[in-house]
Every structure is written in structure tokens, then in C-alpha cells.
Short mmCIF file of C-alpha atoms in Angstrom, two decimals:
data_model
loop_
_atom_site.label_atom_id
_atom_site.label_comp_id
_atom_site.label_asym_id
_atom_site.label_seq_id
_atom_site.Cartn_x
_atom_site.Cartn_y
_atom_site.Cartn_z
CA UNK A 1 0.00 0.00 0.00
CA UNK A 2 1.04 3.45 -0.65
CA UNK A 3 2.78 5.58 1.82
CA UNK A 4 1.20 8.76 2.47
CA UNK A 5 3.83 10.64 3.11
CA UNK A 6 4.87 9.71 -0.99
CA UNK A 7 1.65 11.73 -1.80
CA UNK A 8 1.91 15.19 -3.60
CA UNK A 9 -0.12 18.02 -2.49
CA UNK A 10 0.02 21.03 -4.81
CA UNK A 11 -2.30 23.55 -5.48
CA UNK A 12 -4.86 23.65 -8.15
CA UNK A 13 -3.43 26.79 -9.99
CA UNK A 14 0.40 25.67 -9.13
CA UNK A 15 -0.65 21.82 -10.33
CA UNK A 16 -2.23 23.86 -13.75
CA UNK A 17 0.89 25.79 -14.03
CA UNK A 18 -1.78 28.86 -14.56
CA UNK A 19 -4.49 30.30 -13.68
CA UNK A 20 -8.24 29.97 -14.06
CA UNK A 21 -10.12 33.02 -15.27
CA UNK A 22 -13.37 31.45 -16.31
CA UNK A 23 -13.00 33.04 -19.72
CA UNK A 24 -14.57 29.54 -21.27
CA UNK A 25 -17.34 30.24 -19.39
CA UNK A 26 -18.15 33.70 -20.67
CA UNK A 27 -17.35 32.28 -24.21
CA UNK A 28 -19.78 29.52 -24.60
CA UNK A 29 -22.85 31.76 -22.87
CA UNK A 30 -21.70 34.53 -25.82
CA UNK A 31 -21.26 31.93 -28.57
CA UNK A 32 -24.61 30.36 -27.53
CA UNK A 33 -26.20 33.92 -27.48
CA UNK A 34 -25.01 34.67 -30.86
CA UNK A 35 -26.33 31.44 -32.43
CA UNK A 36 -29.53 32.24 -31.21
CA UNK A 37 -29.91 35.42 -32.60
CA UNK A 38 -28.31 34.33 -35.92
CA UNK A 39 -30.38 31.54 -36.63
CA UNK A 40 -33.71 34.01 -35.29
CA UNK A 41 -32.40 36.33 -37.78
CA UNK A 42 -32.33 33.87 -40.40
CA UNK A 43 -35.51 32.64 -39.83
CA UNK A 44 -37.26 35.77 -39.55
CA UNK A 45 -36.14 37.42 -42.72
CA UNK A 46 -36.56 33.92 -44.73
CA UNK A 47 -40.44 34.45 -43.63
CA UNK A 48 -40.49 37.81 -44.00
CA UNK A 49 -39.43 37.74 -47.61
CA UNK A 50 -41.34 34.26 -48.71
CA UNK A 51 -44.74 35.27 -50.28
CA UNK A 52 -47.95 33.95 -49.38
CA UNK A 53 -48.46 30.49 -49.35
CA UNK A 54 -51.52 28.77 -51.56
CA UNK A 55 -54.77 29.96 -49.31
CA UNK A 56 -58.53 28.38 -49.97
CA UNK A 57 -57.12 24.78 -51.33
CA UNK A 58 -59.78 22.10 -51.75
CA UNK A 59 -58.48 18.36 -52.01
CA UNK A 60 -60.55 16.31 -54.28
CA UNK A 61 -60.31 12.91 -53.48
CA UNK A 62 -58.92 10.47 -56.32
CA UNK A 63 -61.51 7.71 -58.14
CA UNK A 64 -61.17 4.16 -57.29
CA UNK A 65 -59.38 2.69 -59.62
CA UNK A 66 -57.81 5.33 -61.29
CA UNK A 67 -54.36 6.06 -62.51
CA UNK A 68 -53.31 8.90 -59.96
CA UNK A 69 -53.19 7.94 -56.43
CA UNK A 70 -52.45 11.01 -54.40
CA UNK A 71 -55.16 13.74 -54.40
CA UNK A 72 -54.45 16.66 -56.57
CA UNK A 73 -55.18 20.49 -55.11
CA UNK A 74 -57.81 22.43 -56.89
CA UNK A 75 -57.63 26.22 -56.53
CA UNK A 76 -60.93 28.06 -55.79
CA UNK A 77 -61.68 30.84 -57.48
CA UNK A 78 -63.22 32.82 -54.78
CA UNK A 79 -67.70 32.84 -55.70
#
């Protein structure tokens, strides 16, 4: 078994050789903070600038049998 007077006590900023500022910390909350508001950004303006979307769309359903097999959109005209 060991010996405990062979045991090394040290410091934690003499074992690091440095010091610890937190700085990491501060980075990652800033980086996290900017992703945020980048990808908002990016969102926002892509649905800001997309026009409007198909409104009023009736599905008609497909006849048995026939050749197409997903229901097609028919546009109303608005009477």
C-alpha cells in the first residue's frame, strides 16, 4: 500500500501551471447567445421575404381505380 507521506499536495493553480479566469465560461454563454440570434435572424427574414403560401385549397379525393393515387389540389376561385 502506498505511503502517504509519498503523496503530492500542490495547489490547483500551481498543479495547472496557470491560472483559471473562467473566460470559457463567458465564451460559450456569448457563442450560444449569438447562435440564437443568428439563426432568429435567419428565420425571420426567410419568412419575412417568402410570399404567401396557396390559401382556400380544396383536395378532391382520387376515383377508385384510377391512374393517380395522391389527391391533386384544386384552386378556388373565390364565388
Amino acid at each position: 500500500m502506498a505511503n502517504e507521506q509519498d503523496e503530492i499536495h500542490a495547489e490547483t493553480d500551481a498543479a495547472r501551471a496557470g491560472s483559471t479566469p473562467h473566460i470559457v465560461r463567458w465564451i460559450l454563454i456569448l457563442s450560444l447567445f449569438a447562435a440564437i440570434v443568428l439563426l432568429s435572424l435567419i428565420w425571420i427574414t426567410g419568412a419575412a421575404t417568402r410570399g404567401p403560401g396557396p390559401q382556400n385549397v380544396e383536395y378532391s379525393e382520387a376515383a377508385p381505380g384510377s391512374a393517380t393515387a395522391a389527391p391533386s389540389p384544386t384552386p378556388t376561385t373565390g364565388n
